[in-house]
Amino acid sequence: MQGRATISDVAAAAGVSVATVSKAVNGRYGVGSETAARVLRIASELGYASSLGASSMRSSRTGVVGVFIAAFEPFSSEVLKGIGVALGDSGNDVLAYSSLTGNEHDGWERRSLSRLGGTLDGAILVAPTVVDLPGTIPLVAIDPHTGPAGLATVDSDGYGGARLAMERLIGLGHRRIGFVSGRHDLRSALLREAGYRSALEEAGIPFDADLVRAGNYELKLSREAANQLLDLPVRPTAIFAANDLSALAVVQVAQSRGLAVPRDLSVVGFDDVPEAARADPPLTTVRQPMQQLGNEAVAMLTALMGQQELRRPHVTLATRLVERHTTAAPAPRRG
Amino acid sequence: MQGRATISDVAAAAGVSVATVSKAVNGRYGVGSETAARVLRIASELGYASSLGASSMRSSRTGVVGVFIAAFEPFSSEVLKGIGVALGDSGNDVLAYSSLTGNEHDGWERRSLSRLGGTLDGAILVAPTVVDLPGTIPLVAIDPHTGPAGLATVDSDGYGGARLAMERLIGLGHRRIGFVSGRHDLRSALLREAGYRSALEEAGIPFDADLVRAGNYELKLSREAANQLLDLPVRPTAIFAANDLSALAVVQVAQSRGLAVPRDLSVVGFDDVPEAARADPPLTTVRQPMQQLGNEAVAMLTALMGQQELRRPHVTLATRLVERHTTAAPAPRRG
DNA sequence: CTGTTAGCGCTTTCAC
DNA sequence: GTGAAAGCGCTAACAG
């Protein structure tokens, strides 16, 4: 049982050639059923399973689909859950890969695809920002950069979602609403920002560039953005953030400055990651169906892997506002 | 840019041999600095990155650590987050693998390890139930089956946690407390059950076998267990479940039978997965530090990969009770 | 039905 | 400093 058995170990133990073992293990024709049975038994006894790396070098199908993510953060994790259940019965294994390493200009998605592409039957990219990907295997992107029309994509309605958030805030009576923006290399982030502006415009509230600050979906930057916004001579009464991470950062900063949320400042996020519900106070946010994003991506990928044409190569899912406890009417004017 | 570039593509384009490219790319000695620079530039232009499968067949270090999980469910997802951040700076990539396929007697952990073992520098197994694993690479198990003393493990204090839950329930005045058990092939599940019994005993409440039902950490079974418990002639006033999934199932079943939680039935879970906080009503549960489980595992694995001896090959983390809204004093006797 | 052979992409001696 | 060659574990022709 020491050190993984190889195909030759099995062959030797069974007294046959490696070719025969390979055929038996893969259920190919051309092996006596008796021989096959014996080989299988021995393989099982030895705990043999073919090396993914080696076998993928010779044959095309491997039965594993890859998911490439930048990191195991809440958003990707939810997507992964959706992918996992959707793939549950397909007989495919799931391999999620996060490459923190060498994040230079290459882009992790390129590098990862290069390293693993040959090994996979298909892949899903979560929030890729790189445009031209090697076109070896079926690919679908979730929440992508504005990429080539050729790439199948799934995302959710960031524009509409942002409007939902803003309309609520405006309906509550807010007129001075800050915005912490997201990663500008992601279409979804841009759309959320567009929704912010359009809602303002529709309500007849003039756009004020001072009220939008870069958060880039990063904790540090979002905190800075929040501080800048709250340092403004005339403080915003509400802040809409491009994702929950940023929104949570805003809440935290506000609280650390002695401001009560939502009494002194309303905050709305975007995503509805699990962390949003457990925050204190629980975050009002725009929910995007993250697990369903995964489901849809799997459906498309499955079609692609089955050589099918996609009816709809771009799917957009609806978002909705989840009101929790970080929104309220603005406090009566205090100067 | 079509179809991943291989090392020979780079070699051809650079007018050198594949051997030279390999050395240049891997920073080995024996290449002119001028040549190396040119090769590197061309490699980058071609978007070349060495195939993981192929390179792992020849060299030992690959810079990727694996995490093997049964599925992308809430518990594993949290652990993965912890592993991800802990590994962030190590320069290692993370590869999470879930093999739903062929879950026969082999055990997914064996099979997966066999298929990928050669490709990884080390691996973390989440809730493995198989005992003898091939000992090829550094391994650490999180929440393992009672395995050989040789395997490094990290888990949390299931016994103490269960007692916390039970003591609270008993303190609230409950005397008739049901238990939905977990997977009996996991030590943690057994310890939670032991905690249940010991707390009962200590409070002088006689153990009643009718009050414990198998949930196996499965939705379906847990629902059945809940129904059986609630069908009892003398209904329990509280139910402690071995994990949150089961607890949530119990709440759901109770509600569907017209019982109000916590008025008619108190429920306590175990884990504190994100879903527990968002449930309605939010679940009272025993929190185990899932992300920290991941951190600890990484620390141990890193030591192991660095050839170091482990000071403490078995680490157990503390748990604590998180009271939310599924617990209350039992209703006054109504027969 | 079974074994021999070639070669996937890569790294590593070992000559030159 | 550079390249030829061997071989990692495996599968796919092709012989026998």
XYZ file of C-alpha atoms (C1' of nucleotides) in Angstrom:
702
model
C 0.000 0.000 0.000
C 3.053 2.238 0.006
C 3.391 5.026 -2.530
C 0.659 5.046 -5.134
C 0.471 2.027 -7.370
C 1.149 2.602 -11.056
C -0.245 0.780 -14.002
C 2.871 -1.340 -14.235
C 2.508 -2.458 -10.643
C -0.928 -3.725 -11.511
C 0.316 -5.298 -14.697
C 3.091 -7.091 -12.899
C 0.809 -8.298 -10.132
C -1.717 -9.551 -12.638
C 0.851 -11.055 -14.943
C -0.307 -9.139 -17.981
C 0.951 -6.191 -19.983
C 0.229 -2.615 -19.135
C -1.814 -2.305 -22.285
C -4.185 -4.940 -21.034
C -4.525 -3.234 -17.711
C -5.284 0.027 -19.422
C -7.986 -1.568 -21.533
C -9.499 -3.377 -18.609
C -9.528 -0.350 -16.377
C -11.039 1.837 -19.057
C -13.559 -0.740 -20.151
C -12.242 -0.937 -23.681
C -12.943 -3.861 -25.931
C -10.398 -6.513 -26.569
C -9.863 -8.060 -23.173
C -11.092 -11.442 -22.021
C -13.805 -10.943 -19.458
C -11.972 -13.277 -17.151
C -8.742 -11.387 -17.496
C -10.535 -8.109 -17.113
C -12.149 -9.240 -13.894
C -8.861 -10.374 -12.450
C -7.109 -7.175 -13.422
C -9.877 -5.107 -11.930
C -9.737 -7.022 -8.710
C -6.003 -6.614 -8.401
C -6.208 -2.944 -9.304
C -8.722 -2.445 -6.568
C -6.627 -4.373 -4.070
C -3.660 -2.214 -4.866
C -5.748 0.908 -4.626
C -4.840 1.789 -8.150
C -6.344 4.771 -9.941
C -4.799 6.160 -13.073
C -2.797 9.316 -12.765
C -4.767 12.241 -14.097
C -1.693 13.932 -15.433
C -0.397 10.954 -17.315
C -3.660 9.822 -18.794
C -4.688 13.267 -19.902
C -1.538 13.411 -21.953
C -2.672 10.571 -24.111
C -6.425 10.685 -24.225
C -8.831 13.507 -24.533
C -11.633 12.727 -22.120
C -10.689 12.861 -18.475
C -14.041 13.299 -16.766
C -13.004 16.373 -14.864
C -14.142 19.904 -15.332
C -12.209 22.821 -13.956
C -13.269 25.984 -12.250
C -10.766 28.795 -12.216
C -11.058 31.417 -9.558
C -8.833 34.189 -8.282
C -9.321 33.120 -4.680
C -11.610 31.199 -2.373
C -13.627 34.208 -1.284
C -17.347 34.317 -0.560
C -18.558 35.022 -4.064
C -16.572 32.261 -5.731
C -17.448 29.912 -2.927
C -21.141 30.358 -3.551
C -20.696 29.910 -7.264
C -18.721 26.779 -6.564
C -21.562 25.370 -4.506
C -23.892 25.883 -7.434
C -21.468 24.287 -9.848
C -20.960 21.365 -7.533
C -24.595 20.461 -7.237
C -25.306 21.047 -10.906
C -22.477 18.750 -11.836
C -23.451 16.210 -9.233
C -24.965 13.593 -11.471
C -22.897 14.224 -14.548
C -20.231 11.752 -13.574
C -17.642 14.493 -13.734
C -15.223 15.428 -11.024
C -14.783 19.071 -10.156
C -11.395 20.669 -9.829
C -11.296 24.212 -8.522
C -8.044 26.015 -9.055
C -6.856 29.201 -7.493
C -3.563 30.586 -8.597
C -2.430 33.413 -6.387
C 0.970 33.029 -7.862
C 2.478 35.103 -10.633
C -0.458 37.460 -10.955
C 1.448 39.722 -13.292
C 0.157 40.970 -16.565
C -0.394 37.423 -17.759
C -3.552 37.089 -15.797
C -4.122 34.078 -13.630
C -6.791 32.807 -15.988
C -4.392 32.416 -18.884
C -1.725 30.786 -16.825
C -4.062 28.414 -15.105
C -5.733 27.436 -18.310
C -2.367 26.783 -19.833
C -1.216 24.622 -16.986
C -4.379 22.614 -16.648
C -6.176 23.026 -19.933
C -4.991 19.763 -21.360
C -6.179 17.923 -18.308
C -9.765 19.088 -18.360
C -12.833 18.341 -20.422
C -14.112 21.855 -19.952
C -13.753 24.826 -17.685
C -15.640 27.624 -16.026
C -13.886 30.897 -15.333
C -15.101 33.041 -12.502
C -14.639 36.775 -13.027
C -11.901 36.548 -15.621
C -10.482 39.824 -16.798
C -8.347 38.633 -19.622
C -9.740 38.738 -23.077
C -8.059 36.297 -25.385
C -7.961 32.840 -23.927
C -6.432 29.817 -25.611
C -9.314 28.071 -27.295
C -8.563 24.471 -26.541
C -11.458 23.236 -24.493
C -15.075 24.284 -23.969
C -15.158 27.370 -21.807
C -17.766 29.467 -20.082
C -17.182 32.622 -18.100
C -19.144 33.842 -15.123
C -19.216 37.584 -14.536
C -16.573 38.258 -17.158
C -14.724 41.189 -18.439
C -16.332 42.500 -21.585
C -14.826 39.838 -23.734
C -15.061 38.527 -27.227
C -18.551 37.644 -28.320
C -17.288 34.123 -28.865
C -17.046 33.281 -25.197
C -20.153 31.925 -23.499
C -21.014 33.981 -20.450
C -23.320 34.076 -17.450
C -23.811 37.089 -15.275
C -26.511 38.865 -13.369
C -28.277 42.111 -13.908
C -25.946 44.571 -12.266
C -27.555 47.568 -13.861
C -31.056 46.694 -12.752
C -29.817 45.661 -9.339
C -28.038 48.928 -8.803
C -31.197 50.770 -9.763
C -33.177 48.750 -7.262
C -30.787 49.769 -4.518
C -30.754 53.394 -5.534
C -34.479 53.658 -5.970
C -34.961 52.373 -2.497
C -32.488 54.804 -1.038
C -34.041 57.673 -2.937
C -37.500 56.549 -1.924
C -36.361 56.670 1.674
C -35.569 60.341 1.160
C -31.849 60.265 0.526
C -30.529 62.821 -1.913
C -26.853 62.741 -1.171
C -25.761 59.206 -1.937
C -22.171 58.110 -2.195
C -20.896 55.277 -4.368
C -17.942 52.982 -3.753
C -17.078 51.551 -7.131
C -15.808 48.088 -8.029
C -13.192 46.600 -10.304
C -13.240 48.570 -13.505
C -12.044 45.618 -15.503
C -15.271 43.762 -14.796
C -18.308 44.565 -16.829
C -20.569 43.902 -13.889
C -18.873 46.604 -11.867
C -19.301 49.112 -14.645
C -22.955 48.272 -14.963
C -23.535 48.762 -11.283
C -21.998 52.171 -11.569
C -24.147 52.945 -14.587
C -27.210 51.977 -12.586
C -26.159 54.331 -9.837
C -25.907 57.234 -12.223
C -29.039 56.490 -14.117
C -31.146 56.281 -10.975
C -29.756 59.580 -9.815
C -30.548 61.185 -13.105
C -34.029 59.824 -13.212
C -34.694 61.241 -9.778
C -33.401 64.594 -10.876
C -30.468 64.484 -8.510
C -27.375 66.034 -10.072
C -24.362 63.780 -10.314
C -21.519 64.770 -8.032
C -18.147 63.291 -8.866
C -16.995 63.822 -5.297
C -19.465 61.220 -4.209
C -17.925 58.339 -6.110
C -14.743 56.713 -4.940
C -12.772 53.702 -6.077
C -13.163 50.591 -3.963
C -11.950 48.033 -6.480
C -13.614 45.257 -4.486
C -10.706 45.503 -2.080
C -10.937 45.917 1.652
C -8.211 48.482 1.996
C -9.281 50.685 -0.868
C -12.905 50.490 0.173
C -12.029 51.661 3.637
C -10.173 54.604 2.220
C -13.090 55.380 -0.021
C -15.430 55.317 2.944
C -13.211 57.646 4.917
C -12.977 60.094 2.059
C -16.715 60.067 1.618
C -17.310 60.634 5.302
C -14.731 63.397 5.382
C -16.667 65.397 2.837
C -17.839 68.822 4.061
C -21.395 67.778 3.419
C -21.491 64.127 4.322
C -23.573 61.720 2.255
C -26.539 60.296 4.148
C -26.267 57.020 2.307
C -23.629 54.983 0.521
C -24.150 52.336 -2.106
C -21.206 50.006 -2.556
C -20.499 47.907 -5.627
C -20.215 44.735 -3.599
C -20.799 43.435 -0.097
C -17.173 43.387 0.854
C -16.993 47.119 0.212
C -20.316 47.771 1.870
C -19.223 45.933 4.976
C -16.043 47.981 4.988
C -18.109 51.154 4.795
C -20.258 50.090 7.731
C -17.189 49.299 9.738
C -15.531 52.603 9.009
C -18.702 54.515 9.797
C -19.065 52.744 13.109
C -15.458 53.307 14.022
C -16.050 56.997 13.477
C -18.916 56.959 15.909
C -21.634 57.013 13.288
C -24.613 54.742 13.817
C -25.814 52.638 10.900
C -28.484 53.139 9.661
C -29.391 56.132 11.820
C -26.574 58.374 10.653
C -25.722 56.563 7.457
C -27.571 54.089 5.290
C -25.528 51.483 3.450
C -26.462 49.102 0.658
C -24.226 46.430 -0.792
C -24.334 44.098 -3.725
C -24.104 40.270 -3.962
C -25.665 39.053 -0.734
C -22.815 36.836 0.238
C -23.468 34.844 3.415
C -21.361 37.283 5.390
C -23.862 40.064 4.647
C -26.577 38.408 6.683
C -24.358 37.794 9.677
C -22.971 41.278 9.826
C -24.006 43.597 12.620
C -26.317 45.133 11.682
C -27.310 42.728 8.914
C -26.594 44.343 5.576
C -29.213 45.519 3.152
C -27.998 44.403 -0.229
C -28.829 43.491 -3.788
C -28.927 39.775 -4.117
C -27.516 38.092 -7.153
C -28.231 34.376 -7.392
C -24.694 33.153 -7.060
C -25.407 29.471 -6.898
C -27.683 29.763 -9.885
C -24.905 31.495 -11.765
C -23.025 28.270 -11.248
C -25.958 26.156 -12.355
C -26.382 28.091 -15.566
C -22.702 27.945 -16.327
C -22.773 24.186 -15.918
C -25.753 23.889 -18.232
C -23.944 25.837 -20.902
C -20.698 24.002 -20.416
C -22.422 20.658 -20.583
C -23.993 21.634 -23.880
C -20.659 22.794 -25.200
C -18.917 19.613 -24.125
C -21.610 17.665 -25.933
C -20.709 19.488 -29.132
C -23.986 21.340 -29.052
C -24.548 24.856 -30.223
C -25.699 27.219 -27.504
C -29.153 28.668 -28.002
C -28.316 31.611 -25.836
C -24.581 32.140 -25.404
C -25.093 34.975 -22.920
C -27.374 34.555 -19.958
C -28.214 37.280 -17.489
C -30.002 36.509 -14.254
C -32.238 38.833 -12.318
C -31.248 40.488 -9.066
C -33.417 41.642 -6.201
C -33.144 43.880 -3.199
C -32.873 42.245 0.184
C -33.696 44.742 2.871
C -32.064 44.129 6.159
C -30.985 46.639 8.720
C -28.566 49.109 7.253
C -31.100 51.347 5.566
C -33.401 53.986 6.995
C -34.688 57.418 6.177
C -32.038 60.114 6.510
C -31.852 61.841 9.845
C -33.474 65.248 9.963
C -31.007 67.856 8.780
C -28.398 68.754 11.310
C -26.074 70.803 9.118
C -2.684 32.102 -29.648
C -4.601 29.047 -30.683
C -4.507 25.892 -28.568
C -2.063 26.137 -25.705
C 1.568 26.523 -26.597
C 3.884 23.679 -25.645
C 7.504 23.755 -24.748
C 8.470 22.768 -28.269
C 6.548 25.677 -29.720
C 8.601 27.959 -27.579
C 11.796 26.133 -28.457
C 11.069 26.385 -32.157
C 10.168 30.046 -31.952
C 13.291 30.823 -29.974
C 15.530 28.650 -32.109
C 16.800 26.606 -29.187
C 16.207 23.129 -27.858
C 13.422 22.196 -25.508
C 16.002 21.459 -22.877
C 17.144 25.036 -22.940
C 13.627 26.318 -22.697
C 12.986 24.107 -19.714
C 16.071 25.390 -17.951
C 15.286 28.995 -18.733
C 11.699 28.758 -17.633
C 12.607 27.025 -14.413
C 15.516 29.296 -13.677
C 18.061 26.497 -13.740
C 21.764 27.083 -14.187
C 23.431 26.461 -17.466
C 21.763 28.911 -19.777
C 23.281 32.100 -21.093
C 21.557 35.052 -19.536
C 20.978 36.472 -22.954
C 19.422 33.277 -24.235
C 17.360 32.953 -21.103
C 15.951 36.431 -21.519
C 14.978 35.794 -25.094
C 13.357 32.487 -24.281
C 11.425 34.030 -21.440
C 10.188 36.824 -23.626
C 9.012 34.459 -26.319
C 7.405 32.169 -23.796
C 5.477 35.084 -22.423
C 4.426 36.218 -25.892
C 3.125 32.783 -26.663
C 1.309 32.615 -23.365
C 3.261 29.520 -22.470
C 2.965 27.886 -19.078
C 4.178 24.377 -18.479
C 1.573 21.666 -18.294
C 1.071 20.620 -14.727
C 0.486 17.018 -15.671
C 3.561 16.669 -17.769
C 5.951 18.476 -15.487
C 4.780 16.669 -12.399
C 5.706 13.429 -14.081
C 9.332 14.373 -14.186
C 9.978 16.613 -11.246
C 8.842 16.483 -7.696
C 8.024 20.045 -6.774
C 5.012 21.511 -8.528
C 4.033 24.369 -6.259
C 0.475 23.221 -5.861
C -1.214 21.853 -2.813
C -4.427 19.912 -3.024
C -7.531 19.916 -0.912
C -9.756 16.892 -1.189
C -13.371 17.245 -0.286
C -16.469 15.144 -0.762
C -18.429 18.083 -2.133
C -18.560 21.843 -2.209
C -20.949 22.197 0.694
C -20.928 24.901 3.354
C -18.512 23.277 5.752
C -15.844 22.505 3.174
C -16.331 25.900 1.628
C -15.518 27.640 4.872
C -12.506 25.451 5.426
C -11.377 26.239 1.909
C -11.572 29.948 2.609
C -9.289 29.466 5.569
C -6.872 27.369 3.568
C -6.866 29.908 0.787
C -5.888 32.838 2.932
C -3.355 30.861 4.928
C -1.686 29.731 1.737
C -1.886 33.170 0.214
C 1.720 34.166 0.531
C 3.287 30.769 0.283
C 3.638 30.931 -3.461
C 1.599 27.788 -3.779
C -1.467 27.335 -5.902
C -4.491 25.660 -4.411
C -6.324 22.886 -6.152
C -9.568 21.729 -4.582
C -10.883 18.432 -5.840
C -14.268 16.934 -5.377
C -14.886 13.493 -6.735
C -18.519 12.552 -6.604
C -17.753 9.782 -8.968
C -17.229 6.158 -8.058
C -17.966 6.585 -4.384
C -17.886 2.854 -3.820
C -16.006 1.159 -1.075
C -12.772 2.653 -2.315
C -13.497 5.959 -0.753
C -13.136 9.138 -2.716
C -10.119 10.144 -0.717
C -8.078 7.166 -1.850
C -9.062 7.488 -5.459
C -8.479 11.199 -5.590
C -5.159 10.919 -3.904
C -4.169 8.254 -6.363
C -5.158 10.285 -9.351
C -3.596 13.527 -8.223
C -1.075 12.546 -5.621
C 1.874 12.675 -7.957
C 0.926 16.124 -9.064
C 0.830 17.754 -5.660
C 3.394 18.897 -3.149
C 1.046 18.153 -0.300
C -2.608 17.696 0.452
C -5.288 18.401 2.987
C -8.177 15.990 3.340
C -11.473 17.268 4.628
C -13.509 14.750 6.598
C -11.874 11.635 5.204
C -13.292 8.359 6.386
C -10.765 6.005 4.954
C -7.994 4.807 7.128
C -4.989 3.698 5.149
C -3.906 6.269 2.655
C -0.998 5.922 0.270
C 1.885 7.655 1.956
C 3.425 9.498 -0.921
C 3.134 13.153 -0.078
C 2.713 15.212 3.094
C -0.857 14.890 4.284
C -3.025 16.457 6.908
C -6.599 15.588 7.680
C -9.308 17.900 8.947
C -12.103 16.354 10.977
C -10.986 12.834 10.196
C -12.190 9.379 10.882
C -10.366 7.902 13.805
C -7.320 7.094 11.803
C -3.797 5.905 12.328
C -1.814 7.973 14.759
C 0.585 8.682 11.947
C -1.687 11.080 10.147
C -1.584 14.729 11.189
C -5.043 15.955 12.088
C -6.973 19.076 12.956
C -10.448 19.078 14.386
C -12.545 20.947 16.858
C -13.889 20.084 20.229
C -17.080 18.265 19.394
C -17.490 16.822 22.824
C -17.176 20.114 24.610
C -19.320 21.829 22.027
C -22.098 19.324 22.409
C -21.990 19.819 26.145
C -22.269 23.550 25.712
C -25.393 23.085 23.647
C -26.920 20.583 26.027
C -26.110 22.537 29.136
C -27.852 25.531 27.678
C -30.918 23.520 26.771
C -31.014 21.934 30.166
C -30.493 25.293 31.800
C -33.489 26.561 29.922
C -35.544 23.870 31.594
C -35.652 21.180 28.916
C -35.631 17.629 30.147
C -36.770 15.735 27.129
C -34.149 16.464 24.498
C -33.875 14.618 21.201
C -30.679 14.040 19.302
C -30.198 13.714 15.546
C -26.889 11.967 15.118
C -24.237 12.451 12.446
C -22.037 10.267 10.321
C -20.836 7.442 12.479
C -17.667 7.082 10.488
C -16.493 10.479 11.638
C -14.937 10.824 15.023
C -16.354 14.287 15.432
C -19.882 12.977 15.089
C -19.277 10.353 17.715
C -17.872 12.909 20.097
C -20.889 15.138 19.680
C -23.066 12.221 20.578
C -20.909 11.440 23.574
C -21.285 15.037 24.707
C -25.033 14.725 24.433
C -25.093 11.683 26.652
C -22.660 12.963 29.175
C -24.544 16.210 29.661
C -27.738 14.280 30.174
C -26.116 12.061 32.701
C -24.586 14.897 34.578
C -27.968 16.558 34.854
C -29.470 13.371 36.152
C -31.703 12.938 33.124
C -32.015 9.270 32.168
C -30.919 8.410 28.654
C -33.768 7.392 26.400
C -32.766 5.574 23.242
C -36.007 6.595 21.580
C -34.769 10.145 21.595
C -31.774 9.552 19.363
C -32.189 9.067 15.652
C -29.770 8.745 12.775
C -29.353 11.810 10.603
C -26.025 10.937 9.008
C -25.504 14.573 8.052
C -27.979 14.000 5.235
C -31.015 16.049 4.485
C -33.364 13.193 3.821
C -32.399 11.098 6.777
C -32.451 14.086 9.076
C -35.959 14.911 8.033
C -37.050 11.394 8.763
C -35.347 11.553 12.100
C -37.163 14.767 12.908
C -40.486 13.289 11.980
C -39.901 10.228 14.097
C -38.922 12.346 17.037
C -41.987 14.538 16.698
C -44.225 11.514 16.325
C -43.207 10.242 19.725
C -46.091 9.890 22.198
C -44.356 12.320 24.474
C -42.730 14.799 22.183
C -39.293 16.181 22.990
C -39.326 19.890 23.803
C -35.911 20.378 22.283
C -33.719 18.737 19.681
C -29.985 18.928 19.359
C -28.665 18.018 15.917
C -25.144 16.907 15.128
C -24.712 19.541 12.449
C -26.453 22.587 11.066
C -27.762 20.867 7.992
C -29.653 18.446 10.213
C -30.763 21.165 12.578
C -32.145 23.223 9.739
C -33.984 20.154 8.507
C -35.480 19.691 11.956
C -36.680 23.286 12.073
C -38.215 22.908 8.661
C -40.018 19.719 9.548
C -41.289 21.182 12.799
C -42.626 24.223 11.030
C -44.281 22.181 8.346
C -46.097 20.327 11.089
C -47.419 23.559 12.471
C -45.002 23.738 15.366
C -43.468 27.103 16.137
C -39.746 27.292 16.752
C -38.674 28.009 19.419
C -42.025 28.274 21.182
C -43.025 24.641 20.694
C -39.616 23.223 20.004
C -36.092 24.428 20.650
C -33.415 23.435 18.176
C -29.638 23.655 18.370
C -27.241 22.801 15.580
C -23.511 22.405 15.236
C -20.966 24.100 12.945
C -22.375 27.576 12.430
C -22.187 27.501 8.673
C -23.235 30.784 7.060
C -26.641 29.319 6.261
C -27.399 29.017 9.961
C -27.431 32.756 10.446
C -29.690 33.407 7.503
C -32.244 30.791 8.391
C -35.647 31.844 9.641
C -35.517 31.968 12.561
C -31.728 32.239 12.787
C -30.342 29.052 14.204
C -28.793 28.698 17.625
C -25.741 26.565 17.103
C -22.326 25.519 18.308
C -19.704 27.325 16.347
C -16.585 25.567 15.252
C -13.939 27.812 13.736
C -14.024 26.409 10.245
C -11.680 28.860 8.624
C -9.230 28.430 11.432
C -9.373 24.693 10.913
C -8.055 25.490 7.456
C -5.367 27.792 8.804
C -4.100 25.206 11.230
C -4.059 22.531 8.593
C -1.981 24.752 6.352
C 0.467 25.457 9.148
C 0.932 21.763 9.729
C 1.163 20.948 6.064
C 3.712 23.669 5.488
C 5.850 22.274 8.256
C 5.544 18.794 6.827
C 6.439 19.950 3.341
C 9.490 21.612 4.808
C 10.599 18.251 6.170
C 9.954 19.408 9.688
C 8.708 17.290 12.505
C 5.368 18.359 13.908
C 5.430 19.480 17.486
C 1.781 18.675 17.892
C 0.487 16.319 15.239
C -3.095 16.582 16.497
C -4.686 19.937 17.073
C -8.126 20.480 18.533
C -9.804 23.876 18.384
C -12.342 25.187 20.850
C -16.019 25.579 20.051
C -18.542 27.991 21.471
C -22.290 28.390 21.630
C -23.864 31.026 19.412
C -27.324 31.794 20.642
C -29.706 32.970 18.035
C -33.415 32.422 17.890
C -34.270 28.767 17.925
C -33.975 28.254 21.656
C -36.324 29.149 24.484
C -37.634 27.711 27.685
C -40.039 24.825 27.137
C -43.704 25.738 26.939
C -45.648 25.071 30.110
C -46.850 21.506 30.120
C -49.767 20.894 27.845
C -49.841 17.089 27.833
C -7.462 -11.758 -26.981
C -2.955 -9.927 -25.856
C 1.529 -7.605 -26.153
C 4.763 -4.369 -28.510
C 5.560 0.113 -29.829
C 5.307 4.948 -30.142
C 4.753 9.259 -28.200
C 1.949 12.916 -25.186
C 4.998 17.424 -22.644
C 8.225 17.792 -19.698
C 12.872 17.607 -16.802
C 17.213 15.746 -16.199
C 21.578 13.598 -16.792
C 25.308 13.586 -19.807
C 27.856 14.506 -23.832
C 29.573 17.886 -26.768
C 26.350 27.085 -22.680
C 23.688 23.955 -25.280
C 21.391 19.870 -27.156
C 20.470 14.721 -27.562
C 18.344 11.232 -25.274
C 15.993 8.770 -21.712
C 11.969 8.101 -19.243
C 7.841 9.628 -15.975
C 2.610 6.837 -16.413
C -0.404 6.286 -19.579
C -3.321 5.175 -24.053
C -3.847 4.097 -28.916
C -2.645 2.012 -32.993
C -0.867 -2.016 -34.685
C 1.005 -6.719 -34.795
C 0.818 -11.189 -33.528
